[in-house]
Coordinates of C-alpha atoms in Angstrom, one line a residue:
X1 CA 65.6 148.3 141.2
X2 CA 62.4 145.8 140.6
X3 CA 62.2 142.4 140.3
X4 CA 61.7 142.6 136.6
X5 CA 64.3 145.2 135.5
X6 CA 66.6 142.8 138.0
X7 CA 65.8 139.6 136.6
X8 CA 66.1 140.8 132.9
X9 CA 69.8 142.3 133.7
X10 CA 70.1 138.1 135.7
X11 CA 69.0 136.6 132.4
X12 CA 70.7 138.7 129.7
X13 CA 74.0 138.0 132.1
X14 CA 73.4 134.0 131.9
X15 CA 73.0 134.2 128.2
X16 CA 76.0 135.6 127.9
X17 CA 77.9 133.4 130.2
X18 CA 76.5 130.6 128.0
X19 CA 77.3 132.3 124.9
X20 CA 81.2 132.6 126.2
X21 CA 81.4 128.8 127.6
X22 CA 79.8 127.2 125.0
X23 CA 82.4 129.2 122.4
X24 CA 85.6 128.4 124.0
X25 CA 84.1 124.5 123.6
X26 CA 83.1 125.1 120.4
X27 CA 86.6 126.1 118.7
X28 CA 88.1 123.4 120.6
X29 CA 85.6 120.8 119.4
X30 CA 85.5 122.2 116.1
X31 CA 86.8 119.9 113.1
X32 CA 89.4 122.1 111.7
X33 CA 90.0 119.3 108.7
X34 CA 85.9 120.8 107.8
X35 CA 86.7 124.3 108.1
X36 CA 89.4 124.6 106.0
X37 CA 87.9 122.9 103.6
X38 CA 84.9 125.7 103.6
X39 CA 87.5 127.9 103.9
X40 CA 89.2 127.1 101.1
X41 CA 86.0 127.4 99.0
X42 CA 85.8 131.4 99.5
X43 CA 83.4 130.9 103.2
X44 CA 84.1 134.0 104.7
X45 CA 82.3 132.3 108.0
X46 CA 85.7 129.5 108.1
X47 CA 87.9 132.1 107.5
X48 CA 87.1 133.7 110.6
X49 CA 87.2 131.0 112.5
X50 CA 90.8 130.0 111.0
X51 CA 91.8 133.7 111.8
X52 CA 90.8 133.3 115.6
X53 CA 92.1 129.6 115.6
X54 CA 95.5 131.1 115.0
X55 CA 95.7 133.6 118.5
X56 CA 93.9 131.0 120.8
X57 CA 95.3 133.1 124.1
X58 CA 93.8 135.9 122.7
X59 CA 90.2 133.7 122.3
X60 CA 90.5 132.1 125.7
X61 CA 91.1 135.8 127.4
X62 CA 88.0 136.8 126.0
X63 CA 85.9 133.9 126.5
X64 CA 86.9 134.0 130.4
X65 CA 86.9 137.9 130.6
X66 CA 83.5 137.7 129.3
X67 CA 82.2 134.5 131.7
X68 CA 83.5 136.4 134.9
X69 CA 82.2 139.5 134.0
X70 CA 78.9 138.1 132.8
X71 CA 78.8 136.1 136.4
X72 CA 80.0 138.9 138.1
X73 CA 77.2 141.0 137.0
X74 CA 74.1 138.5 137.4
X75 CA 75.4 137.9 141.1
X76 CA 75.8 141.5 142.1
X77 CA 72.0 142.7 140.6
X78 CA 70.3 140.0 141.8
X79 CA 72.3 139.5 145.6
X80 CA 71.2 143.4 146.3
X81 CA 67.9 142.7 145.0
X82 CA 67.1 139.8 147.8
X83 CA 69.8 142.0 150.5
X84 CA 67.0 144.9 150.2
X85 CA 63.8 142.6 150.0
X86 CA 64.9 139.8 152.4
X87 CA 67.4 141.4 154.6
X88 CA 69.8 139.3 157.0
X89 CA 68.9 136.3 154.8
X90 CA 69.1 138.0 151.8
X91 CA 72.6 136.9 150.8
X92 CA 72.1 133.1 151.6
X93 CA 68.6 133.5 149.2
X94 CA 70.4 134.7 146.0
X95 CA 73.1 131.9 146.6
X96 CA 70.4 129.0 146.6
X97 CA 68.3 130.6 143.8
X98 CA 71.2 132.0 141.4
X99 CA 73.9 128.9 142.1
X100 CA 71.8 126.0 139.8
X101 CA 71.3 128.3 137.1
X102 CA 74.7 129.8 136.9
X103 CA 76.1 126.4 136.6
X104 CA 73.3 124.7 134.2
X105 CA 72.0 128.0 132.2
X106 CA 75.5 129.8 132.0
X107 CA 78.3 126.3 132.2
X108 CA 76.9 122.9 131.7
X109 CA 74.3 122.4 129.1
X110 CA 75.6 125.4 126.6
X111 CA 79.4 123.3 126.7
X112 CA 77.3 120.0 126.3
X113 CA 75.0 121.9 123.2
X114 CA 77.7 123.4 121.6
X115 CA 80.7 120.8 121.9
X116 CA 78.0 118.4 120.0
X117 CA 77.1 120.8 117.2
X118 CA 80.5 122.6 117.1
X119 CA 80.5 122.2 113.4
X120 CA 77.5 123.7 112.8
X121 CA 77.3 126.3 115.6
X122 CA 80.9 128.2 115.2
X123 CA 80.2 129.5 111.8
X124 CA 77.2 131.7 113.6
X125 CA 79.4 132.2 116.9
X126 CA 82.5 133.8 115.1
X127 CA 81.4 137.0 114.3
X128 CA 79.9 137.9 118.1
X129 CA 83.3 136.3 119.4
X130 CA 85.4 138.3 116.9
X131 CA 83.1 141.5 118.5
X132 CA 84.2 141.0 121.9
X133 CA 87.5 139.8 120.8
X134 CA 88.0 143.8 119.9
X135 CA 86.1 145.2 122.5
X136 CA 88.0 143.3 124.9
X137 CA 91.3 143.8 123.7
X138 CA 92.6 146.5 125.5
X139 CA 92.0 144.9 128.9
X140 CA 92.8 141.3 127.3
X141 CA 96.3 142.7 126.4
X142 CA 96.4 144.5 130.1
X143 CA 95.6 141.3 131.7
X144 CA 97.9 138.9 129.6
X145 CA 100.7 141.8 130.2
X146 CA 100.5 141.0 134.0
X147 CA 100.2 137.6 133.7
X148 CA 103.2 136.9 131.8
X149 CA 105.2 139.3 134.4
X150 CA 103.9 137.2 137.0
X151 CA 105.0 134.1 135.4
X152 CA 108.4 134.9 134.2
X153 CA 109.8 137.1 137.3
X154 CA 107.3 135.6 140.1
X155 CA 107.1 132.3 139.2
X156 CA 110.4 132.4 137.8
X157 CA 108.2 130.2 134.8
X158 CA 109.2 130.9 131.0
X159 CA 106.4 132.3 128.9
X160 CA 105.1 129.4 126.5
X161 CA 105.6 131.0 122.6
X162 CA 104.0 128.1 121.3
X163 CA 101.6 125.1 121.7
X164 CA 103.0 122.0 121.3
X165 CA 102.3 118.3 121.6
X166 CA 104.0 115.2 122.7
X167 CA 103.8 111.8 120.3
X168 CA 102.4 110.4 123.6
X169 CA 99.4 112.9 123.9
X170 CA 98.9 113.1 119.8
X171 CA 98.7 109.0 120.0
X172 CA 95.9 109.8 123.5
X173 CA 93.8 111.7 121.0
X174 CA 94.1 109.2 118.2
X175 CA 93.1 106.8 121.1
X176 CA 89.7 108.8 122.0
X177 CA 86.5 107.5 120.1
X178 CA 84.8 110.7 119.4
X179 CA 81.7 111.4 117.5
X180 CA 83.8 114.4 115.2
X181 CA 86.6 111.7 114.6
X182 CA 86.7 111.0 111.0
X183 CA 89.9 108.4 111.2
X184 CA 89.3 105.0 110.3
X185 CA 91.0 102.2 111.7
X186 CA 93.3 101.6 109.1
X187 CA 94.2 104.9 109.1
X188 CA 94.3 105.2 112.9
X189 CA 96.7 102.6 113.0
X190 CA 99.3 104.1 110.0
X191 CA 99.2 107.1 112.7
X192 CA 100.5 104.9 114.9
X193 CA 103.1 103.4 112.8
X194 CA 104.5 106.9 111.6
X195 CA 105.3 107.3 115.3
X196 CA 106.7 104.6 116.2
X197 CA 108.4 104.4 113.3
X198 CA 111.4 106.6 115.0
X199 CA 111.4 103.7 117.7
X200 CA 112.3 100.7 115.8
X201 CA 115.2 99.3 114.7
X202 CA 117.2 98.0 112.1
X203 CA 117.3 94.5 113.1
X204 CA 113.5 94.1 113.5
X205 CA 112.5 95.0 109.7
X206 CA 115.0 93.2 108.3
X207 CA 115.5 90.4 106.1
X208 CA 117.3 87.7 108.3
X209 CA 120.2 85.9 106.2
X210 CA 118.3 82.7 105.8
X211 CA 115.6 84.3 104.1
X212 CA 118.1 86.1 101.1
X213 CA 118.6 85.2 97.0
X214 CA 122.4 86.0 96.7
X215 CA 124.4 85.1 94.3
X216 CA 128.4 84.0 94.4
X217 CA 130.8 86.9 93.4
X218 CA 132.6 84.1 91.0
X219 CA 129.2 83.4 89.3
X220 CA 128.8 84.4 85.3
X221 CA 126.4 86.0 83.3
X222 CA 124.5 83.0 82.4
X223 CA 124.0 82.0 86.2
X224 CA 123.3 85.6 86.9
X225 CA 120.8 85.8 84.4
X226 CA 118.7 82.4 85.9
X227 CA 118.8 83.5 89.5
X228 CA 117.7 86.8 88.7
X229 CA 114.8 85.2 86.5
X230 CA 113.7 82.9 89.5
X231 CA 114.1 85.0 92.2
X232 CA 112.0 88.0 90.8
X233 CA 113.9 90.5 92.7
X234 CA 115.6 93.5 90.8
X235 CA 118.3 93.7 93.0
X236 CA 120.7 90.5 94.6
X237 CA 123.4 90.3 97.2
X238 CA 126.6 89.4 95.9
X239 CA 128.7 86.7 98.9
X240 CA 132.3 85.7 98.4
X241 CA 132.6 82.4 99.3
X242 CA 129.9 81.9 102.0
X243 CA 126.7 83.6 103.0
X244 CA 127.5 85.6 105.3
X245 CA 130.7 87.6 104.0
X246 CA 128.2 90.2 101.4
X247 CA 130.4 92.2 99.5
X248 CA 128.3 94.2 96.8
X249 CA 125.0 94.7 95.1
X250 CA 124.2 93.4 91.6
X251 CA 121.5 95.0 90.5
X252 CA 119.6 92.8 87.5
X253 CA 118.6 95.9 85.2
X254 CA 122.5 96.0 84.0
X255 CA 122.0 92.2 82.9
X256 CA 119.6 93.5 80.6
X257 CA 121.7 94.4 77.4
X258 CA 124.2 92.1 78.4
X259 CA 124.7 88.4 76.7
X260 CA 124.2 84.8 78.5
X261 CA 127.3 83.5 78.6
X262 CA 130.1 82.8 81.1
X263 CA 131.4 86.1 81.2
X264 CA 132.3 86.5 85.4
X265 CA 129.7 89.2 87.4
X266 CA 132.7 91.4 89.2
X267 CA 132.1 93.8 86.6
X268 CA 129.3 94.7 87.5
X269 CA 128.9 94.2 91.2
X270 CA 128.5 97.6 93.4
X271 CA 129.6 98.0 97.1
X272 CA 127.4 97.2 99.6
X273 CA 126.1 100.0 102.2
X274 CA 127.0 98.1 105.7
X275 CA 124.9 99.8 109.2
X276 CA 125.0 97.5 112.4
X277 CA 121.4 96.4 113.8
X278 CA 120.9 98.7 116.1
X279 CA 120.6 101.4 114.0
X280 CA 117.3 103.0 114.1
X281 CA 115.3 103.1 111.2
X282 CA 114.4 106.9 110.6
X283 CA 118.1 107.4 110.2
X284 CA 118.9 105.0 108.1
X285 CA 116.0 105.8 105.6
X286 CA 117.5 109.3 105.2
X287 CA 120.7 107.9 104.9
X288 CA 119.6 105.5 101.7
X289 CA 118.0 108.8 100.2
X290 CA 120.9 110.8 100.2
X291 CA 123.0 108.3 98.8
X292 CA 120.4 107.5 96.4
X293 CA 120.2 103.8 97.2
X294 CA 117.9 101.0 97.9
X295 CA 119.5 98.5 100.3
X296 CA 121.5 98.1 103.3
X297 CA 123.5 95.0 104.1
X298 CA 123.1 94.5 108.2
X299 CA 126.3 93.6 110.0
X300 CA 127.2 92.4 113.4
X301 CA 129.6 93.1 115.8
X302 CA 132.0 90.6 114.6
X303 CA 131.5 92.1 110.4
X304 CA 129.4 89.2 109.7
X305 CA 126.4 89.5 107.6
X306 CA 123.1 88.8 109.4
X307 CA 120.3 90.2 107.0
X308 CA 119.5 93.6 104.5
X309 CA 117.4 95.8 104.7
X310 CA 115.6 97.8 101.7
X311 CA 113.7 101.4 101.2
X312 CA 110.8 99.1 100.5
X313 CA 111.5 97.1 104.3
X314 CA 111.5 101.1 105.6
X315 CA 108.4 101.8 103.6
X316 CA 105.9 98.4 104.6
X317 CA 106.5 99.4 108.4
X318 CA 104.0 102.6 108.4
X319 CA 101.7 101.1 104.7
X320 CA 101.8 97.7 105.5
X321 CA 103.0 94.7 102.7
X322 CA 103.8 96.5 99.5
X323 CA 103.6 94.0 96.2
X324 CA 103.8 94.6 92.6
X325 CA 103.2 92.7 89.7
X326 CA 106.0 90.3 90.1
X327 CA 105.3 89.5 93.6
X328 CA 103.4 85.9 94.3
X329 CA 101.0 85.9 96.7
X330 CA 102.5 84.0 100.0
X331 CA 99.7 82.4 101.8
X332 CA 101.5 82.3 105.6
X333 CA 98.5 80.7 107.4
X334 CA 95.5 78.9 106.7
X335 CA 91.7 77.8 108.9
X336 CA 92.8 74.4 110.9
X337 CA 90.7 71.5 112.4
X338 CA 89.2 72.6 115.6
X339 CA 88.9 76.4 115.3
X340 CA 92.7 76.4 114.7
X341 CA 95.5 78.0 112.1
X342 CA 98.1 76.4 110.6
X343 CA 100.8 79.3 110.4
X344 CA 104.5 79.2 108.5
X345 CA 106.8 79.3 111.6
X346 CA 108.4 82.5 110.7
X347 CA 105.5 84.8 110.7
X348 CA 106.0 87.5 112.9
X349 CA 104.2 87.5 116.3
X350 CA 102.4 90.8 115.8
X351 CA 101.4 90.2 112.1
X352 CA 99.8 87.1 113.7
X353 CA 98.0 88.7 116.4
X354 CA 96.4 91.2 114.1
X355 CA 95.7 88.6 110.8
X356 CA 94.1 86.5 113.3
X357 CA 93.0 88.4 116.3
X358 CA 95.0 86.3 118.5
X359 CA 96.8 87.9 122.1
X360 CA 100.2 85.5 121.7
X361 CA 103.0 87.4 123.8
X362 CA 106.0 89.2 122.5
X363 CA 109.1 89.1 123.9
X364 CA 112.9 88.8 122.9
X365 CA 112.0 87.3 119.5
X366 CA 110.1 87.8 116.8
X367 CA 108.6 85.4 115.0
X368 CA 106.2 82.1 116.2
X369 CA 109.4 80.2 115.9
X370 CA 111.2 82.2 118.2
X371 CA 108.2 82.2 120.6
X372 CA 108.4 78.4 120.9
X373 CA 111.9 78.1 121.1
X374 CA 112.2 80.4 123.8
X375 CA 109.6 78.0 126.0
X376 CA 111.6 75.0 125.0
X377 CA 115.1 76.4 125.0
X378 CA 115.7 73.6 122.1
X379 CA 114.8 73.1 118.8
X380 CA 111.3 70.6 119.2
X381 CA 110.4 67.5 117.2
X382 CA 106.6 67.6 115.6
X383 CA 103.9 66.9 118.0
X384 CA 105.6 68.7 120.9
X385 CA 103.5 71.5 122.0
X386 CA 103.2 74.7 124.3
X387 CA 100.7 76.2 126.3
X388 CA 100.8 80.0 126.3
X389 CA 98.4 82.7 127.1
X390 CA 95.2 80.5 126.6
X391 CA 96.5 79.1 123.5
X392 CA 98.1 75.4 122.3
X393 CA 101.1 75.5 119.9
X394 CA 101.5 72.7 118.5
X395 CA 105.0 71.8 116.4
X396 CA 103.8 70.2 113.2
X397 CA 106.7 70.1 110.8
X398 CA 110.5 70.7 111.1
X399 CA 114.0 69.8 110.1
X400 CA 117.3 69.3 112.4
X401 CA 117.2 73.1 112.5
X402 CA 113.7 75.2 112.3
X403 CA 110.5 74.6 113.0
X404 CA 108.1 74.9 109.6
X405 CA 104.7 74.7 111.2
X406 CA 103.1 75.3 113.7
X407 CA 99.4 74.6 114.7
X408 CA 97.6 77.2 116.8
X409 CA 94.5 76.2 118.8
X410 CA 92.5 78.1 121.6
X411 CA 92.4 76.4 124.6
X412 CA 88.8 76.0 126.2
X413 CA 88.7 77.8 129.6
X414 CA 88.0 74.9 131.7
X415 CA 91.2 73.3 130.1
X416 CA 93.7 76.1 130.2
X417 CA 93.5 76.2 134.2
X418 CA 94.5 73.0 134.4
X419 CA 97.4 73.7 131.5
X420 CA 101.1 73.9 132.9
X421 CA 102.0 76.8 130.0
X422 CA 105.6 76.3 128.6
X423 CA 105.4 72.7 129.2
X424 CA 106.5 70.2 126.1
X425 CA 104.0 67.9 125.5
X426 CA 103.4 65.6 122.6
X427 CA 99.8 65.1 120.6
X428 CA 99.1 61.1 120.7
X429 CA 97.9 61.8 117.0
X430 CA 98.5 64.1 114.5
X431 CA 95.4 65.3 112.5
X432 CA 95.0 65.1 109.3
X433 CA 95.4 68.4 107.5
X434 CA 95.9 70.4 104.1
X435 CA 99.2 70.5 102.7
X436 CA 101.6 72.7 103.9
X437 CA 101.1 76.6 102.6
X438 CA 103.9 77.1 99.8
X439 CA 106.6 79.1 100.2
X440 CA 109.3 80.1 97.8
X441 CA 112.6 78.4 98.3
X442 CA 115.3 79.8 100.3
X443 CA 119.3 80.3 99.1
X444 CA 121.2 77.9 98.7
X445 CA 123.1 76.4 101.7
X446 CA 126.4 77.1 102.0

């Protein structure tokens, strides 16, 4: 055979090889969200690619029947062309000359070309793909036959029915910054949230006792009414005698064609729903849907009360803070002196590190109370502070009981070295600063 007849069989091979590489890149790059879409307005192009999506064994046997054969065939022409010409040396000549283009021409740039205009390319690559898909097919099912004998009686390996993925390697993929991603960051991080939803538990979305509008079981109408009025809430814990004992719901809409007057509540109060904290949350939101009801009182080991827990708790951990018309904006931190916050004590850790963009460490407690406390192992006076993970806390208002305040600073990096983190400290003057961000009053103590 002659040089030209041989290199024209070399370069019709490569092409080929490119054509299969650069499509078994292209229907994995492809955004399938796009071709749906087009699919779904009549493209018969989208179509086809949704029809070969669907049997991907059967496109990956073609694509790497056709590569080795297409390789196969470009070695063999053009090694017995330099074997006849160039003898001995023949061999080692086609190697050198054919290698680079085999592996650029035929591999390299057609998966770089076509993984970065997949969504342009497949809709012209599906119809020579779905050609060799059928003229393939009787060796692709010969091939795949002996494979899967291998695997199930050699390798003693089940065959694989079905695809599928991990919440580990679907949160990977959320994690890679790709140019066909179309996910946002907030949307990114409500994938996230759906999957770890299944994780958390009871006790870290609820509402901790202290926190609660409840109202006595021996309380009438009248007091009902008020409460119901100030608090804003359309449901209330009902306690006998102290906080922590919750024996029923009262739900406020069956106030509504009732009178203001001393009539007693235990009419109308409905059993509570108790589940211990550990509970995971998944569960329990089913739970609440089959029994068709809105809250959960949270119960220790000992049958006391420590919090509830409502659909609309559930529901803020994958949306984020859900309000309505009757809810009053709470402003939980505000800009400080110095590049700092000011920051209610019992704003959780994490919505702190995302409202501000801080890195304050979690640990076994939730809130920027609980961090402090667990450095102090006390309950501190204001003006004590502590140094954690670059950053000075600094106790600015408390009772006998919880801390109110806190001030939250960046250390300077020449300073924190010389820091002792978790030590108590106390500021020689306390800045002057804006009032304290309002919060709506808590229950009554009891």
């Amino acid at each position: 055979m002659d040089l030209g007849s041989t290199l024209l069989i070399v370069f019709i091979s490569v092409a080929l090889e490119a054509f299969f590489s650069g499509s078994e890149i292209a229907l994995i790059s492809v955004n399938r969200i796009k071709v749906q879409q087009r699919a779904g307005e009549r493209n018969i192009s989208a179509q086809a690619v949704l029809d070969l999506l669907k049997t991907p064994e059967r496109i990956f046997a073609t694509t790497s029947l056709g590569t080795n054969l297409a390789v196969v065939t470009s070695t063999s022409f053009f090694a017995a062309y330099m074997v006849t010409h160039f003898a001995e040396n023949g061999d080692l000549y086609a190697t050198l000359i054919l290698a680079p283009f085999i592996l650029f021409g035929g591999e390299i740039v057609p998966k770089l070309v076509f993984q970065t205009h997949a969504d342009n390319l497949i809709y012209f690559l599906v119809w020579p793909l779905k050609f060799f898909c059928r003229i393939f097919s009787p060796l692709n099912f010969l091939f795949m036959r002996i494979s899967n004998i291998l695997l199930e009686r050699v390798l003693e390996t089940e065959q694989i029915k079905a695809k599928t993925f991990s919440r580990e390697m679907i949160r990977q993929i959320i994690r890679i910054d790709s140019k066909t991603s179309e996910l946002d960051i907030a949307e990114k991080k409500m994938i996230h949230k759906i999957f770890n939803f299944g994780e958390l538990t009871v006790e870290q979305c609820m509402a901790p006792l202290i926190q609660i509008y409840a109202i006595k079981d021996t309380a009438t109408l009248e007091e009902a009414h008020q409460i119901a009025i100030d608090s804003g809430y359309s449901r209330l814990p009902v306690f006998h005698e102290r906080m922590f004992d919750l024996i029923g719901i009262l739900n406020t809409f069956d106030l509504l064609d009732l009178p203001r007057d001393n009539t007693p509540i235990d009419g109308l109060i409905r059993p509570a729903y108790y589940v211990p904290p550990n509970k995971k949350i998944d569960d329990l939101l089913k739970e609440l849907q089959q029994r068709g009801l809105h809250m959960a009182v949270v119960v220790d080991e000992y049958g006391g009360c420590i919090g509830i827990i409502t659909i609309e708790d559930l529901l803020e951990e994958i949306v984020g803070e859900i309000e309505d018309e009757y809810d009053r904006p709470e402003k939980r931190y505000e800009s400080y002196a110095d590049k700092g916050y000011l920051i209610e004590a019992d704003m959780e850790i994490g919505a702190i590190n995302e409202a501000m963009n801080l890195d304050l460490p979690k640990g076994a407690y939730e809130t920027l109370a609980g961090l402090i406390i667990d450095r102090l192992a006390k309950i501190p006076s204001p003006g004590e502070q502590v140094v954690v993970n670059g950053y000075r806390l600094t106790v600015r208002d408390t009772t006998k009981r919880k801390i109110n305040t806190v001030i939250v600073r960046e250390m300077p990096a020449n300073a924190e070295g010389n820091a002792n983190p978790g030590a108590p400290r106390s500021e020689s003057k306390t800045p002057s600063s804006p009032p304290t961000p309002g919060k709506p009053p808590g229950p009554p103590e009891t």
